[in-house]
XYZ file of C-alpha atoms in Angstrom:
540
model
C 110.297 116.956 117.057
C 107.314 114.778 117.916
C 105.287 114.477 121.651
C 104.424 111.598 123.228
C 101.198 110.967 124.339
C 100.555 111.621 127.959
C 101.016 107.929 129.926
C 97.020 106.691 130.800
C 95.628 107.229 134.389
C 93.743 103.178 134.064
C 90.401 105.600 134.330
C 90.332 106.726 130.379
C 86.592 105.013 128.568
C 87.788 102.507 126.177
C 88.404 103.018 122.706
C 88.478 100.627 120.056
C 91.630 100.058 118.497
C 90.097 100.939 114.652
C 89.522 104.267 115.816
C 91.871 105.957 114.150
C 94.114 103.592 112.802
C 96.293 103.545 110.167
C 95.628 100.477 107.869
C 97.953 99.220 105.797
C 96.935 97.807 103.027
C 98.717 94.459 101.040
C 97.885 93.032 97.077
C 99.256 89.454 98.041
C 100.070 88.995 94.095
C 102.208 91.721 94.076
C 103.979 91.710 97.819
C 106.657 88.875 97.692
C 106.625 85.794 95.530
C 108.339 82.820 97.925
C 107.767 79.767 95.999
C 109.103 81.259 92.170
C 106.744 81.366 90.241
C 105.902 84.752 90.129
C 103.163 85.647 92.046
C 102.814 86.983 95.434
C 101.993 84.327 98.508
C 101.238 84.467 102.315
C 104.641 83.420 103.100
C 105.860 86.667 101.566
C 103.612 88.805 103.110
C 104.905 86.476 106.255
C 108.707 87.294 105.619
C 108.284 91.088 105.085
C 105.585 91.528 108.478
C 108.534 92.820 110.285
C 108.413 96.016 107.205
C 105.003 96.711 107.856
C 105.173 97.318 112.062
C 108.311 99.106 111.572
C 105.869 102.206 109.707
C 104.232 102.200 112.880
C 100.313 100.780 111.474
C 97.837 99.364 113.037
C 96.467 96.742 111.400
C 97.073 95.368 107.642
C 94.331 94.951 105.073
C 94.803 91.652 103.082
C 93.773 91.648 98.961
C 91.546 88.483 98.391
C 93.387 84.871 98.283
C 90.896 82.467 98.560
C 90.346 80.482 95.679
C 89.852 81.926 92.156
C 89.341 81.194 88.086
C 91.737 84.666 88.565
C 89.429 85.931 86.096
C 89.193 89.653 88.410
C 92.231 88.366 89.858
C 90.659 87.367 93.719
C 87.684 89.349 93.218
C 85.607 86.383 92.164
C 85.724 83.726 95.025
C 85.151 80.192 93.966
C 85.900 78.956 97.827
C 84.914 81.661 101.064
C 87.156 78.981 103.490
C 90.000 78.344 101.517
C 93.500 79.533 100.347
C 94.590 79.341 96.676
C 97.131 77.625 95.889
C 99.135 80.111 94.427
C 98.899 81.637 97.918
C 99.459 78.797 100.209
C 97.599 77.097 102.390
C 95.670 77.500 105.696
C 98.512 76.294 107.888
C 100.418 79.202 106.030
C 97.440 82.031 107.018
C 97.540 80.675 110.319
C 100.876 81.369 110.865
C 100.183 84.944 109.314
C 97.905 85.962 111.651
C 100.559 84.649 114.312
C 103.436 86.319 113.351
C 101.192 89.893 112.415
C 99.632 89.420 116.374
C 102.997 88.719 117.812
C 104.007 92.402 116.341
C 101.128 93.945 116.853
C 99.409 94.082 114.076
C 95.849 93.231 113.587
C 95.108 91.816 111.063
C 91.718 92.868 108.059
C 90.302 90.387 105.290
C 88.026 91.802 102.768
C 84.924 89.463 102.470
C 83.277 89.880 98.745
C 80.091 88.767 99.323
C 78.308 90.939 96.196
C 78.876 88.518 93.649
C 80.999 84.487 93.836
C 82.838 83.237 90.804
C 80.745 81.338 88.379
C 82.681 78.185 88.902
C 81.137 78.915 92.906
C 79.953 75.239 94.054
C 76.351 77.571 94.876
C 76.701 78.997 91.122
C 77.757 75.860 89.308
C 73.981 74.244 91.738
C 71.732 77.261 90.769
C 72.632 77.419 87.075
C 71.124 73.308 86.927
C 67.744 73.873 86.538
C 65.258 76.266 89.018
C 63.981 73.551 91.672
C 67.380 73.222 92.863
C 67.687 73.838 96.481
C 70.308 77.138 95.287
C 68.126 77.671 92.691
C 67.093 81.227 93.927
C 71.016 81.751 95.575
C 71.769 83.984 92.675
C 69.643 87.112 90.855
C 67.848 85.271 87.817
C 65.366 86.187 85.377
C 63.296 86.207 82.718
C 64.141 87.295 78.969
C 61.740 89.689 77.424
C 59.387 88.325 74.807
C 61.606 89.207 72.602
C 64.754 87.437 74.101
C 66.924 90.523 75.047
C 68.013 90.860 79.054
C 65.237 91.622 81.521
C 65.982 95.187 82.124
C 68.706 97.429 80.739
C 71.197 97.082 84.208
C 74.634 97.581 82.298
C 78.009 96.113 84.139
C 80.951 98.054 85.285
C 83.513 96.642 82.994
C 81.096 97.304 80.516
C 78.634 95.921 78.321
C 74.616 94.008 79.842
C 74.411 93.361 83.315
C 72.964 90.220 81.867
C 74.189 86.991 80.852
C 72.268 83.741 78.904
C 72.736 80.675 80.996
C 70.721 77.755 78.314
C 70.735 75.167 80.851
C 68.489 77.699 82.932
C 66.539 79.100 79.464
C 67.440 82.531 81.722
C 69.506 85.529 82.156
C 71.718 85.683 85.879
C 72.282 89.232 86.569
C 76.186 90.297 86.997
C 77.274 93.808 88.435
C 80.966 93.665 87.290
C 82.049 90.296 84.451
C 80.130 87.816 83.598
C 81.543 85.552 85.405
C 81.147 86.914 88.572
C 77.359 86.276 89.186
C 74.981 88.111 91.699
C 74.204 87.257 94.490
C 70.440 87.184 95.723
C 71.640 89.035 99.308
C 67.783 88.799 100.240
C 67.804 84.944 99.936
C 67.445 84.288 104.066
C 69.570 81.198 103.247
C 72.660 83.007 101.188
C 72.753 85.285 104.157
C 72.993 82.784 106.140
C 75.713 80.817 104.809
C 77.705 84.828 104.159
C 77.198 84.601 108.183
C 78.845 81.591 108.158
C 81.882 82.435 106.133
C 82.615 85.607 107.753
C 82.299 83.683 111.525
C 85.089 81.105 109.174
C 87.371 83.718 109.450
C 86.602 85.316 113.298
C 87.305 81.313 113.704
C 90.619 82.031 112.586
C 91.821 84.968 114.068
C 90.998 87.885 111.716
C 90.200 91.186 113.618
C 87.950 92.030 110.898
C 86.248 92.827 107.641
C 86.835 94.915 104.696
C 83.022 94.382 103.121
C 84.365 94.602 99.059
C 81.309 95.964 96.662
C 78.038 96.080 99.227
C 75.897 98.532 97.958
C 75.101 96.234 94.883
C 74.871 92.736 97.389
C 71.009 93.315 97.362
C 69.113 94.645 94.119
C 65.291 95.876 93.057
C 62.785 92.508 92.905
C 60.924 94.224 90.584
C 64.110 94.596 88.582
C 63.317 97.588 86.987
C 65.220 99.873 85.359
C 67.015 102.385 86.043
C 66.692 105.910 84.673
C 69.241 108.215 83.651
C 72.125 110.501 84.798
C 71.612 113.852 83.231
C 74.439 114.679 81.170
C 78.327 115.344 81.782
C 80.936 113.526 83.329
C 83.143 111.976 82.766
C 81.791 108.338 80.238
C 84.279 105.628 79.348
C 81.387 102.559 79.784
C 77.528 101.846 79.747
C 77.806 101.592 83.338
C 78.325 105.425 83.314
C 75.582 106.852 82.029
C 72.538 105.687 84.608
C 71.523 106.783 87.666
C 72.178 103.515 89.597
C 68.434 103.000 91.354
C 68.185 99.342 91.195
C 71.130 97.561 91.102
C 72.529 98.954 93.986
C 72.150 100.690 96.944
C 68.864 98.657 97.938
C 67.097 99.652 101.759
C 67.437 95.883 102.438
C 70.796 96.052 101.893
C 70.820 97.848 105.580
C 69.078 95.127 107.453
C 71.811 92.487 106.790
C 74.675 94.619 107.907
C 72.984 94.745 111.808
C 73.202 90.595 111.681
C 77.462 91.406 110.423
C 77.424 93.939 113.017
C 76.344 91.267 115.559
C 78.068 88.262 114.537
C 81.449 90.549 114.638
C 80.546 92.144 118.537
C 79.840 88.809 119.372
C 83.254 88.449 119.063
C 86.153 90.115 121.276
C 88.415 92.736 120.444
C 86.215 95.023 119.022
C 86.095 93.561 115.128
C 86.693 96.243 112.706
C 83.759 96.122 109.662
C 85.062 98.625 107.033
C 82.305 98.365 104.049
C 83.767 100.000 100.064
C 81.014 102.112 99.244
C 81.201 103.143 95.672
C 78.764 105.246 93.178
C 77.036 108.440 92.607
C 74.856 107.941 96.377
C 77.669 106.898 97.811
C 77.786 109.372 100.417
C 74.440 108.966 101.744
C 75.430 105.352 102.113
C 78.543 105.449 103.558
C 76.182 107.883 106.217
C 73.003 104.919 106.053
C 75.685 101.689 106.488
C 77.998 103.193 108.810
C 74.799 105.086 111.896
C 74.701 104.119 114.996
C 75.836 101.568 116.468
C 73.864 98.326 115.316
C 75.772 98.975 111.538
C 78.909 99.002 109.833
C 81.908 100.951 112.210
C 83.190 102.479 108.868
C 83.085 102.699 105.533
C 85.209 104.581 102.328
C 84.557 105.886 98.790
C 85.989 106.786 95.923
C 85.701 110.895 96.641
C 90.080 110.814 96.574
C 90.440 107.463 94.236
C 89.071 108.332 91.407
C 89.935 112.301 91.506
C 92.049 113.524 88.659
C 92.879 116.361 90.934
C 93.463 117.171 94.565
C 91.681 119.952 95.590
C 91.539 122.069 98.640
C 88.161 122.190 97.955
C 88.386 118.062 97.786
C 88.941 117.627 101.214
C 86.375 120.160 102.619
C 84.381 118.494 100.296
C 84.890 115.564 102.334
C 85.606 116.925 106.535
C 82.100 118.411 105.908
C 80.490 114.691 104.953
C 81.925 113.332 107.885
C 80.617 116.368 111.143
C 81.120 114.469 114.068
C 77.588 114.273 114.342
C 75.221 112.202 117.179
C 75.232 109.268 116.085
C 77.345 109.680 113.126
C 80.162 106.412 112.047
C 83.363 107.014 111.683
C 85.407 107.699 108.562
C 87.989 106.170 106.863
C 90.488 107.916 103.859
C 92.967 106.491 101.076
C 94.385 108.314 98.710
C 95.132 104.695 96.558
C 94.466 101.073 95.669
C 94.221 98.247 93.761
C 91.065 99.759 91.922
C 92.792 103.047 90.922
C 95.595 104.594 89.693
C 98.115 105.561 92.152
C 97.950 109.224 93.914
C 101.183 110.254 92.827
C 100.811 110.561 89.423
C 97.678 110.622 88.994
C 98.117 114.243 91.500
C 101.777 115.202 90.144
C 100.940 117.721 87.391
C 104.401 118.171 86.258
C 105.405 118.924 90.123
C 107.966 116.651 92.209
C 106.518 113.307 92.816
C 109.448 112.219 95.768
C 107.707 116.510 96.841
C 103.827 115.136 96.499
C 104.723 112.003 97.888
C 105.999 113.575 101.272
C 102.898 116.420 101.375
C 100.007 113.705 100.653
C 101.373 111.245 103.586
C 100.989 114.023 106.012
C 98.003 115.760 104.898
C 96.732 111.611 105.420
C 97.793 111.192 108.259
C 96.126 114.627 109.409
C 92.636 113.720 108.042
C 89.942 112.576 110.432
C 88.714 109.233 110.039
C 90.967 106.012 109.755
C 93.500 106.223 106.689
C 94.533 103.126 104.701
C 98.265 103.467 103.522
C 98.191 101.193 100.256
C 101.390 99.309 99.453
C 104.379 101.202 97.746
C 103.061 104.353 99.317
C 105.253 104.227 102.066
C 108.155 104.464 99.556
C 106.898 107.014 96.966
C 106.185 104.565 93.413
C 104.294 106.204 90.938
C 102.021 104.002 88.840
C 103.733 101.452 86.725
C 104.392 101.711 83.562
C 101.862 98.230 82.061
C 101.915 97.569 78.026
C 99.526 96.452 76.528
C 100.579 93.467 75.507
C 101.145 93.141 79.429
C 98.102 94.185 80.553
C 95.758 91.763 82.746
C 93.216 92.766 84.445
C 89.861 92.660 81.906
C 88.810 96.947 83.309
C 92.472 98.281 81.133
C 92.119 96.280 78.134
C 88.418 97.311 78.224
C 88.664 100.799 78.512
C 92.364 101.281 77.288
C 93.729 103.878 76.171
C 91.566 105.926 77.614
C 91.872 105.267 81.260
C 95.654 104.923 83.424
C 93.920 100.995 84.222
C 94.143 98.949 87.638
C 97.439 96.730 86.527
C 99.589 99.899 86.897
C 99.070 100.696 90.348
C 99.087 96.770 91.324
C 102.501 95.916 89.858
C 105.673 94.362 92.178
C 106.788 95.379 95.475
C 110.579 96.377 94.891
C 112.615 94.737 98.051
C 116.071 94.911 96.482
C 117.623 97.139 94.104
C 119.723 95.278 92.596
C 118.444 91.928 93.270
C 116.506 89.870 89.925
C 112.486 91.426 89.473
C 113.622 93.968 92.657
C 114.026 91.060 94.951
C 109.868 90.530 94.310
C 110.407 86.790 92.440
C 113.148 85.154 90.828
C 110.654 85.169 87.656
C 109.240 87.300 85.517
C 106.329 88.649 88.120
C 103.395 88.112 86.841
C 103.406 91.785 85.928
C 106.624 93.812 85.210
C 108.351 96.007 87.148
C 108.572 99.430 86.097
C 111.893 100.721 86.159
C 111.942 103.646 87.951
C 110.320 101.202 90.747
C 113.733 98.994 91.527
C 115.650 102.970 92.634
C 112.982 102.878 94.958
C 113.469 100.000 96.404
C 112.788 98.965 99.804
C 116.286 98.206 100.778
C 117.837 101.371 98.855
C 115.494 103.528 101.110
C 115.936 101.675 104.121
C 119.819 102.582 103.958
C 118.871 106.949 103.191
C 118.001 108.545 106.921
C 116.227 110.717 104.207
C 114.409 108.186 101.714
C 110.153 107.987 101.629
C 110.370 105.845 103.870
C 111.969 106.663 106.785
C 109.765 109.758 106.360
C 106.933 107.508 106.033
C 107.288 105.666 109.541
C 108.206 110.014 111.138
C 104.885 111.118 109.678
C 102.667 107.951 110.755
C 104.419 108.376 113.746
C 102.772 111.477 114.135
C 99.577 109.561 115.144
C 100.473 108.292 117.379
C 101.856 110.600 119.528
C 98.940 113.345 118.646
C 95.328 112.598 120.095
C 94.464 115.005 118.135
C 95.014 113.517 115.162
C 93.753 109.944 116.563
C 90.451 110.689 117.506
C 89.739 115.030 117.423
C 87.425 116.658 115.495
C 88.382 118.306 112.017
C 86.785 122.363 111.604
C 88.156 123.762 108.479
C 89.710 127.038 108.687
C 91.147 127.628 105.047
C 90.802 126.956 101.361
C 92.522 129.172 98.905
C 95.120 129.790 98.455
C 95.899 127.115 101.075
C 94.149 124.623 102.782
C 94.060 124.833 106.721
C 92.758 122.986 109.287
C 92.391 121.939 112.406
C 91.977 118.838 114.464
C 90.833 119.514 118.021
C 90.725 116.423 120.611
C 91.100 116.199 124.334
C 93.754 119.540 124.995
C 95.129 119.255 121.878
C 95.503 121.720 119.335
C 96.503 121.100 115.655
C 96.464 123.424 113.229
C 97.306 121.542 109.238
C 98.792 124.139 106.636
C 98.924 122.697 103.376
C 100.105 124.196 99.544
C 98.304 122.035 96.987
C 98.913 124.507 94.018
C 101.891 125.159 92.392
C 103.425 129.350 93.372
C 104.684 129.694 96.714
C 102.272 131.772 98.608
C 102.581 133.990 102.248
C 102.450 132.287 105.290
C 104.111 132.652 108.850
C 102.612 130.558 111.506
C 100.272 132.189 113.819
C 101.396 132.694 116.848
C 101.481 130.060 120.018
C 102.108 127.555 117.589
C 105.091 125.884 117.190
C 106.361 123.532 113.810
C 105.312 119.719 115.213
C 106.378 118.237 111.386
C 106.887 119.884 108.357
C 107.882 118.856 104.674
C 109.355 120.357 101.749
C 109.328 123.991 103.394
C 111.228 127.123 101.821
C 111.983 130.252 103.319
C 110.660 132.524 105.958
C 107.609 133.461 104.369
C 106.303 131.710 102.432
C 105.018 128.382 102.264
C 106.599 126.714 98.990
C 104.347 123.676 96.415
C 104.389 121.256 98.031
C 104.703 122.340 101.094
C 103.019 121.258 104.429
C 103.461 122.065 108.463
C 101.386 120.570 111.496
C 101.626 123.163 114.004
C 100.127 122.206 117.579
C 98.973 125.233 119.516
C 101.179 126.229 122.973
C 99.213 125.659 126.430
C 99.310 128.277 129.125
C-alpha cells in the first residue's frame, strides 16, 4: 500500500520544489513529430504533456531545440535565443511552458555555454581577424614553430582538439567537434552575453537550467599540455589517454557559477540549476560546483551512465560521494540519457529486461537526491538497434563497432503499436524504429494494468508519498550479496533491499517492518534475481 504524506501544518520551513524531485528528460527530435518531416518538435511535446504529467514527475528537462546546423544534433548552438524551424517557433515554446505550468510541471532547458556552433554569429565574427570586438570570445592560439597545434589536447570525438583557421592564421580549440568551437569563458563580455541568454529564457518562464559540459567552460590560459593517465581503463579515443587537467576543470569556473546562481536567485519560484559534470575528477568538481548557497543547486555525473554493470558497490560509491555534510550540495542521478546506451540493455546481462526495468525504477526512486527519468524508461525501452548505414551520431560513427553509441538511445518514442512508425510520425523518422519497440508503445501499455508504464506511475508515486525518499538521509546497510540501505527522514524510516545478481538469496523482512512496495518477488524466504522491496518501520 502506498501511504500519503501527512497534511502540512502550515508552519513547515520553506522547501524548494526541486529538492528530491523527479525530472523527465525529453530529447525533442525523438519524442513526437507533428509536421510530417520525421523529426520531433515542440508541438509534439505539447501534445503529449498529459502523458508526462500522468507519470507523477515534477519537471521536464528538454534537450536543445535552438537553431543549429545539427552537427551534434542541437548541442552545436547557432542562436541561443531562438527555436530551430525543425522544432517550431518561440510562440510554440511559450505555449509549451504555459501548458506545462497548467499541469503542474516545471520546465528546465539546456544551456550549452561551453561552446557554440561554428555558424554562430559570434564565431563568424571572431574568426575574421584578431582585432574585431569578438576576436577573443573563443580560444585561439598560434601554431608551434613547426606548424603543429599549440598543445596536446584531444577532442572527445577523436583527434586533436584544435583546428587551423586560415583567416586568422591561428588554431581554434574545440573539446568536441571542429564545428563546436570552444568559448573563452573567462572573457567578461562572454560571461555577460551568456548571462543575458539565461535572463532571456528565465523571462520566458523557464524554471531552471541544465548546464551542459560545464567543467569545460574555462581552460588553462597558459595552454599547458595534459599529462598522460596511468595505464589501464577503457580507452576508445585519444581523449581517454590524458588526464584533462588543463582543458577542463579550471578553478575560475566557480566564480562564473556564482554569477549564474545570483541570476537565478533573482527570479521567484526557486529556479533550479543542475550541472552535467563528466571526466576523471567529476566527483570533486560536482561537490565544488554545488557547495554552499552561492553555487549551483545540483550536479550529476556519469557514475551510472557509463557503467557496464550495475553493482552494489557502485551504489555504495554514489552514496559515499554525497553523505549530506554541512554545506554540501544536492546530488542528481540518472541511469539513462541521450549520451549513454539505455540502462536496460547495458545491465541486463541475459536477464529479463522487463523485470530489470521495474527493479531499476524502484532503485532510482529510492536514491537520495533528484532523479532523472529518460523518455521511454517508463516503457522499459531497450537500446534501439540502428544499422551502420542509419547512424548519424558522430561519436557512434567514429567508434563503430567498439561502442553502442548514442543513436540507439535516441530512437523515436513509440506511441501506438499499430500506427505507421509506432505513432511517432507519418513518415520515416530520422532514426529507425526498433522492431521491439512498437509492442511497448504507450497506448498498448495503457491498456495493460500490469505493464511497465503502470508500474512506473506506482513507483514514482512513492517519492511523493514518503518524505524519507524525497528528502531523507541514506545509510548503506549491506552490499553483498544484497544491496541494502535505509532512508530516514522526519518520523519515517524506510529500508530498501535489492538483489542485483543472477541467483536468488535467502531474505526475510526484518521484524517491525512492513512492505510498502515490491517488484519481481518470489516465494517467502528468498529474494530472486532483480527482486526489490521497500519497507517501512512500524511506528510505536
